mmCIF file of C-alpha atoms in Angstrom:
data_model
loop_
_atom_site.group_PDB
_atom_site.id
_atom_site.type_symbol
_atom_site.label_atom_id
_atom_site.label_comp_id
_atom_site.label_asym_id
_atom_site.label_seq_id
_atom_site.Cartn_x
_atom_site.Cartn_y
_atom_site.Cartn_z
ATOM 1 C CA UNK I 1412 -10.464 144.834 156.084
ATOM 2 C CA UNK I 1413 -9.437 142.026 158.407
ATOM 3 C CA UNK I 1414 -9.733 139.122 155.981
ATOM 4 C CA UNK I 1415 -7.707 135.908 156.087
ATOM 5 C CA UNK I 1416 -4.063 136.360 155.133
ATOM 6 C CA UNK I 1417 -2.120 134.250 152.663
ATOM 7 C CA UNK I 1418 -4.543 134.432 149.765
ATOM 8 C CA UNK I 1419 -3.084 135.350 146.375
ATOM 9 C CA UNK I 1420 -4.672 138.381 144.804
ATOM 10 C CA UNK I 1421 -6.662 137.655 141.678
ATOM 11 C CA UNK I 1422 -6.348 139.778 138.576
ATOM 12 C CA UNK I 1423 -9.717 141.351 139.422
ATOM 13 C CA UNK I 1424 -8.417 142.384 142.854
ATOM 14 C CA UNK I 1425 -5.264 143.819 141.323
ATOM 15 C CA UNK I 1426 -7.381 145.859 138.927
ATOM 16 C CA UNK I 1427 -9.227 147.336 141.908
ATOM 17 C CA UNK I 1428 -6.040 149.173 142.871
ATOM 18 C CA UNK I 1429 -6.492 151.300 139.735
ATOM 19 C CA UNK I 1430 -9.167 153.976 139.953
ATOM 20 C CA UNK I 1431 -12.101 153.573 137.632
ATOM 21 C CA UNK I 1432 -13.158 156.289 135.220
ATOM 22 C CA UNK I 1433 -14.804 159.240 136.882
ATOM 23 C CA UNK I 1434 -18.566 159.110 136.929
ATOM 24 C CA UNK I 1435 -20.676 161.994 135.724
ATOM 25 C CA UNK I 1436 -23.855 161.181 137.679
ATOM 26 C CA UNK I 1437 -25.226 158.722 140.204
ATOM 27 C CA UNK I 1438 -26.965 156.821 137.435
ATOM 28 C CA UNK I 1439 -23.508 155.679 136.290
ATOM 29 C CA UNK I 1440 -23.229 153.659 139.505
ATOM 30 C CA UNK I 1441 -26.320 151.538 138.848
ATOM 31 C CA UNK I 1442 -24.815 149.121 136.267
ATOM 32 C CA UNK I 1443 -21.909 148.422 138.611
ATOM 33 C CA UNK I 1444 -24.217 147.917 141.582
ATOM 34 C CA UNK I 1445 -26.435 145.580 139.571
ATOM 35 C CA UNK I 1446 -23.358 143.548 138.587
ATOM 36 C CA UNK I 1447 -22.363 143.336 142.255
ATOM 37 C CA UNK I 1448 -25.912 142.345 143.192
ATOM 38 C CA UNK I 1449 -25.744 139.480 140.701
ATOM 39 C CA UNK I 1450 -22.335 138.450 142.036
ATOM 40 C CA UNK I 1451 -23.863 138.284 145.525
ATOM 41 C CA UNK I 1452 -26.900 136.399 144.153
ATOM 42 C CA UNK I 1453 -29.044 139.032 145.866
ATOM 43 C CA UNK I 1454 -32.367 140.593 144.882
ATOM 44 C CA UNK I 1455 -31.630 144.203 145.818
ATOM 45 C CA UNK I 1456 -29.026 146.728 146.884
ATOM 46 C CA UNK I 1457 -28.920 149.974 148.849
ATOM 47 C CA UNK I 1458 -26.357 152.597 149.778
ATOM 48 C CA UNK I 1459 -26.626 154.162 153.227
ATOM 49 C CA UNK I 1460 -24.336 157.031 154.180
ATOM 50 C CA UNK I 1461 -23.612 158.479 157.599
ATOM 51 C CA UNK I 1462 -25.183 161.915 157.924
ATOM 52 C CA UNK I 1463 -24.227 164.397 160.623
ATOM 53 C CA UNK I 1464 -21.035 164.875 162.570
ATOM 54 C CA UNK I 1465 -19.850 165.234 166.128
ATOM 55 C CA UNK I 1466 -21.569 163.176 168.770
ATOM 56 C CA UNK I 1467 -22.715 159.713 167.583
ATOM 57 C CA UNK I 1468 -26.197 160.497 168.919
ATOM 58 C CA UNK I 1469 -26.510 163.179 166.250
ATOM 59 C CA UNK I 1470 -25.556 160.861 163.403
ATOM 60 C CA UNK I 1471 -27.960 158.823 161.333
ATOM 61 C CA UNK I 1472 -27.968 156.584 158.279
ATOM 62 C CA UNK I 1473 -29.521 158.042 155.145
ATOM 63 C CA UNK I 1474 -30.442 155.881 152.167
ATOM 64 C CA UNK I 1475 -29.084 157.540 149.030
ATOM 65 C CA UNK I 1476 -29.507 154.842 146.383
ATOM 66 C CA UNK I 1477 -31.542 151.636 146.263
ATOM 67 C CA UNK I 1478 -33.444 149.428 143.870
ATOM 68 C CA UNK I 1479 -35.933 147.910 146.291
ATOM 69 C CA UNK I 1480 -38.821 149.411 144.344
ATOM 70 C CA UNK I 1481 -42.047 151.110 145.322
ATOM 71 C CA UNK I 1482 -43.603 147.879 146.565
ATOM 72 C CA UNK I 1483 -40.841 147.702 149.202
ATOM 73 C CA UNK I 1484 -40.825 151.395 150.060
ATOM 74 C CA UNK I 1485 -40.649 150.666 153.778
ATOM 75 C CA UNK I 1486 -37.449 148.610 153.603
ATOM 76 C CA UNK I 1487 -35.160 151.590 154.257
ATOM 77 C CA UNK I 1488 -36.913 152.687 157.439
ATOM 78 C CA UNK I 1489 -37.283 149.090 158.608
ATOM 79 C CA UNK I 1490 -33.549 148.555 158.176
ATOM 80 C CA UNK I 1491 -32.478 151.701 160.030
ATOM 81 C CA UNK I 1492 -35.009 151.051 162.801
ATOM 82 C CA UNK I 1493 -33.636 147.528 163.236
ATOM 83 C CA UNK I 1494 -29.901 148.045 162.869
ATOM 84 C CA UNK I 1495 -29.155 151.761 162.404
ATOM 85 C CA UNK I 1496 -27.652 152.434 165.831
ATOM 86 C CA UNK I 1497 -25.655 149.206 165.703
ATOM 87 C CA UNK I 1498 -24.170 150.070 162.325
ATOM 88 C CA UNK I 1499 -23.240 153.602 163.396
ATOM 89 C CA UNK I 1500 -21.386 152.150 166.380
ATOM 90 C CA UNK I 1501 -19.831 149.432 164.224
ATOM 91 C CA UNK I 1502 -18.305 151.717 161.593
ATOM 92 C CA UNK I 1503 -16.413 153.637 164.287
ATOM 93 C CA UNK I 1504 -14.769 150.436 165.498
ATOM 94 C CA UNK I 1505 -14.581 147.925 162.670
ATOM 95 C CA UNK I 1506 -14.626 147.463 158.915
ATOM 96 C CA UNK I 1507 -15.756 143.853 159.033
ATOM 97 C CA UNK I 1508 -18.855 143.190 156.912
ATOM 98 C CA UNK I 1509 -22.111 142.427 158.695
ATOM 99 C CA UNK I 1510 -24.722 139.785 157.933
ATOM 100 C CA UNK I 1511 -28.170 138.885 159.140
ATOM 101 C CA UNK I 1512 -30.848 136.330 158.379
ATOM 102 C CA UNK I 1513 -34.351 137.455 157.589
ATOM 103 C CA UNK I 1514 -37.537 135.996 158.907
ATOM 104 C CA UNK I 1515 -37.715 133.356 156.154
ATOM 105 C CA UNK I 1516 -34.079 132.179 156.122
ATOM 106 C CA UNK I 1517 -32.402 129.777 158.488
ATOM 107 C CA UNK I 1518 -28.874 131.170 158.270
ATOM 108 C CA UNK I 1519 -27.195 134.492 157.626
ATOM 109 C CA UNK I 1520 -25.257 134.909 154.353
ATOM 110 C CA UNK I 1521 -21.656 133.751 154.171
ATOM 111 C CA UNK I 1522 -19.809 130.453 154.657
ATOM 112 C CA UNK I 1523 -19.366 129.117 158.191
ATOM 113 C CA UNK I 1524 -15.565 129.183 157.986
ATOM 114 C CA UNK I 1525 -15.685 132.922 157.224
ATOM 115 C CA UNK I 1526 -17.748 133.815 160.304
ATOM 116 C CA UNK I 1527 -14.732 135.067 162.345
ATOM 117 C CA UNK I 1528 -14.295 137.751 159.700
ATOM 118 C CA UNK I 1529 -17.894 138.976 159.758
ATOM 119 C CA UNK I 1530 -20.197 140.493 162.354
ATOM 120 C CA UNK I 1531 -23.510 138.721 162.840
ATOM 121 C CA UNK I 1532 -26.546 140.861 163.549
ATOM 122 C CA UNK I 1533 -29.667 139.621 165.302
ATOM 123 C CA UNK I 1534 -31.664 137.416 162.971
ATOM 124 C CA UNK I 1535 -35.365 137.387 162.206
ATOM 125 C CA UNK I 1536 -36.049 141.114 162.648
ATOM 126 C CA UNK I 1537 -36.445 141.912 158.952
ATOM 127 C CA UNK I 1538 -38.273 139.967 156.251
ATOM 128 C CA UNK I 1539 -35.106 139.811 154.132
ATOM 129 C CA UNK I 1540 -31.556 138.610 154.697
ATOM 130 C CA UNK I 1541 -28.528 140.623 153.763
ATOM 131 C CA UNK I 1542 -24.914 141.689 153.808
ATOM 132 C CA UNK I 1543 -23.742 145.171 154.781
ATOM 133 C CA UNK I 1544 -20.262 146.292 153.754
ATOM 134 C CA UNK I 1545 -18.867 149.254 155.740
ATOM 135 C CA UNK I 1546 -16.698 151.846 154.013
ATOM 136 C CA UNK I 1547 -14.868 154.503 155.994
ATOM 137 C CA UNK I 1548 -13.335 157.338 153.966
ATOM 138 C CA UNK I 1549 -12.539 159.890 156.655
ATOM 139 C CA UNK I 1550 -14.607 162.737 158.053
ATOM 140 C CA UNK I 1551 -17.174 162.423 155.252
ATOM 141 C CA UNK I 1552 -18.255 159.729 152.841
ATOM 142 C CA UNK I 1553 -18.644 156.941 155.392
ATOM 143 C CA UNK I 1554 -21.422 154.431 155.012
ATOM 144 C CA UNK I 1555 -22.581 150.968 154.026
ATOM 145 C CA UNK I 1556 -23.534 149.183 150.839
ATOM 146 C CA UNK I 1557 -26.166 146.499 151.352
ATOM 147 C CA UNK I 1558 -27.132 143.470 149.288
ATOM 148 C CA UNK I 1559 -30.428 141.932 150.305
ATOM 149 C CA UNK I 1560 -32.653 139.022 149.412
ATOM 150 C CA UNK I 1561 -33.461 135.442 150.360
ATOM 151 C CA UNK I 1562 -31.023 132.552 150.618
ATOM 152 C CA UNK I 1563 -27.952 134.683 149.841
ATOM 153 C CA UNK I 1564 -24.926 132.389 150.055
ATOM 154 C CA UNK I 1565 -21.739 133.998 148.668
ATOM 155 C CA UNK I 1566 -18.332 132.363 148.987
ATOM 156 C CA UNK I 1567 -15.571 133.931 151.073
ATOM 157 C CA UNK I 1568 -13.791 135.066 147.902
ATOM 158 C CA UNK I 1569 -16.997 136.717 146.701
ATOM 159 C CA UNK I 1570 -17.399 138.582 149.993
ATOM 160 C CA UNK I 1571 -13.856 139.945 149.728
ATOM 161 C CA UNK I 1572 -14.448 140.893 146.089
ATOM 162 C CA UNK I 1573 -17.687 142.686 146.927
ATOM 163 C CA UNK I 1574 -16.120 144.635 149.776
ATOM 164 C CA UNK I 1575 -13.371 145.911 147.500
ATOM 165 C CA UNK I 1576 -15.883 147.013 144.884
ATOM 166 C CA UNK I 1577 -17.979 148.716 147.573
ATOM 167 C CA UNK I 1578 -14.978 150.858 148.510
ATOM 168 C CA UNK I 1579 -14.679 152.070 144.915
ATOM 169 C CA UNK I 1580 -18.399 152.791 144.684
ATOM 170 C CA UNK I 1581 -18.279 154.937 147.820
ATOM 171 C CA UNK I 1582 -15.139 156.739 146.653
ATOM 172 C CA UNK I 1583 -16.788 157.574 143.351
ATOM 173 C CA UNK I 1584 -19.924 158.778 145.129
ATOM 174 C CA UNK I 1585 -17.836 161.029 147.371
ATOM 175 C CA UNK I 1586 -15.876 162.307 144.370
ATOM 176 C CA UNK I 1587 -19.124 163.185 142.608
ATOM 177 C CA UNK I 1588 -20.338 165.107 145.666
ATOM 178 C CA UNK I 1589 -17.051 166.988 145.882
ATOM 179 C CA UNK I 1590 -17.250 168.014 142.222
ATOM 180 C CA UNK I 1591 -20.789 169.266 142.731
ATOM 181 C CA UNK I 1592 -19.693 171.254 145.775
ATOM 182 C CA UNK I 1593 -16.792 172.722 143.810
ATOM 183 C CA UNK I 1594 -19.262 173.866 141.171
ATOM 184 C CA UNK I 1595 -21.446 175.428 143.839
ATOM 185 C CA UNK I 1596 -18.446 177.307 145.216
ATOM 186 C CA UNK I 1597 -18.049 178.919 141.801
ATOM 187 C CA UNK I 1598 -21.371 180.768 142.152
ATOM 188 C CA UNK I 1599 -20.971 184.487 141.567
ATOM 189 C CA UNK I 1600 -22.270 187.140 143.956
ATOM 190 C CA UNK I 1601 -25.025 188.023 141.480
ATOM 191 C CA UNK I 1602 -26.101 184.375 141.165
ATOM 192 C CA UNK I 1603 -26.230 184.041 144.952
ATOM 193 C CA UNK I 1604 -28.193 187.293 145.287
ATOM 194 C CA UNK I 1605 -30.746 186.169 142.690
ATOM 195 C CA UNK I 1606 -31.102 182.763 144.336
ATOM 196 C CA UNK I 1607 -31.581 184.375 147.751
ATOM 197 C CA UNK I 1608 -34.371 186.605 146.503
ATOM 198 C CA UNK I 1609 -35.960 183.741 144.586
ATOM 199 C CA UNK I 1610 -35.788 181.687 147.756
ATOM 200 C CA UNK I 1611 -37.595 184.519 149.535
ATOM 201 C CA UNK I 1612 -40.467 184.085 147.105
ATOM 202 C CA UNK I 1613 -39.667 186.932 144.721
ATOM 203 C CA UNK I 1614 -40.471 186.497 141.027
ATOM 204 C CA UNK I 1615 -38.005 187.515 138.327
ATOM 205 C CA UNK I 1616 -39.550 190.943 137.826
ATOM 206 C CA UNK I 1617 -39.274 191.738 141.546
ATOM 207 C CA UNK I 1618 -35.688 190.483 141.665
ATOM 208 C CA UNK I 1619 -34.815 192.631 138.659
ATOM 209 C CA UNK I 1620 -36.310 195.704 140.298
ATOM 210 C CA UNK I 1621 -34.548 194.998 143.592
ATOM 211 C CA UNK I 1622 -31.104 194.501 142.016
ATOM 212 C CA UNK I 1623 -31.419 197.037 139.228
ATOM 213 C CA UNK I 1624 -31.142 194.413 136.511
ATOM 214 C CA UNK I 1625 -33.234 193.425 133.522
ATOM 215 C CA UNK I 1626 -35.567 190.452 133.817
ATOM 216 C CA UNK I 1627 -33.556 188.725 131.085
ATOM 217 C CA UNK I 1628 -30.342 189.120 133.113
ATOM 218 C CA UNK I 1629 -31.994 187.836 136.290
ATOM 219 C CA UNK I 1630 -33.236 184.739 134.474
ATOM 220 C CA UNK I 1631 -29.759 184.245 133.021
ATOM 221 C CA UNK I 1632 -28.199 184.364 136.506
ATOM 222 C CA UNK I 1633 -30.782 181.943 137.878
ATOM 223 C CA UNK I 1634 -30.285 179.633 134.926
ATOM 224 C CA UNK I 1635 -26.495 179.568 135.271
ATOM 225 C CA UNK I 1636 -26.770 178.989 139.029
ATOM 226 C CA UNK I 1637 -29.151 176.089 138.400
ATOM 227 C CA UNK I 1638 -26.632 174.504 136.025
ATOM 228 C CA UNK I 1639 -23.706 175.010 138.409
ATOM 229 C CA UNK I 1640 -25.689 173.406 141.215
ATOM 230 C CA UNK I 1641 -26.477 170.422 138.990
ATOM 231 C CA UNK I 1642 -30.188 170.977 139.521
ATOM 232 C CA UNK I 1643 -33.125 170.281 137.229
ATOM 233 C CA UNK I 1644 -35.009 173.488 138.006
ATOM 234 C CA UNK I 1645 -34.949 176.711 140.020
ATOM 235 C CA UNK I 1646 -36.691 175.174 143.025
ATOM 236 C CA UNK I 1647 -34.127 172.401 143.341
ATOM 237 C CA UNK I 1648 -31.295 174.927 142.907
ATOM 238 C CA UNK I 1649 -32.669 177.032 145.773
ATOM 239 C CA UNK I 1650 -32.971 173.952 148.013
ATOM 240 C CA UNK I 1651 -29.404 172.888 147.233
ATOM 241 C CA UNK I 1652 -28.055 176.414 147.783
ATOM 242 C CA UNK I 1653 -29.734 176.460 151.206
ATOM 243 C CA UNK I 1654 -28.290 173.049 152.061
ATOM 244 C CA UNK I 1655 -24.790 174.173 151.040
ATOM 245 C CA UNK I 1656 -25.094 177.346 153.099
ATOM 246 C CA UNK I 1657 -24.981 179.891 150.278
ATOM 247 C CA UNK I 1658 -28.396 181.323 151.017
ATOM 248 C CA UNK I 1659 -30.680 181.178 154.033
#
């Protein structure tokens, strides 16, 4: 990640080379993110992932997890409006963490002697200061984990520690997405057909008549498809199936 050489790895850093237990849902990430937030002495965190592929102009940052709360609902848009294009350009060229000072702080987070190993963003644009750690995992899964607040002042060792943990968080998030996609790929032709008709606005009775099935069987197919797509209800399953390209 471009950090100073010659520093002996701590036991915590050595442990980071071993993969953590697989997560079963995004909620499993929150305790780890909260622990990292405390380590950074920050007041909030957020995960932004790069959405879209191909030309950079078609890419954007999407906030997937955050704990800013309803009272700060505009923080995500404010952040992407201020720095989104800069971060998209940055992650293609560098994995150095970024820092900025908010409107109420005098200095960006991080010690002065560590500044050659960080990228400083324009200060004073946002009401909060922060650190953004880039993670690049290949064609998909790229993004940033942010820690935000006032008067954030982590040591250089803490910054390195946080960046390593951010890599594991993003790898686990990507792994979770891949497992969900694998489950979606296991949809049967009947499940896809029922979802397509449900997505067209047909009720179970109409689907049953169209496919020559009983209503009970149609509901069973829709129920199993909902489970495979890791959705809470039929509507969410239809939306996810559309997003994954299984129905139109």
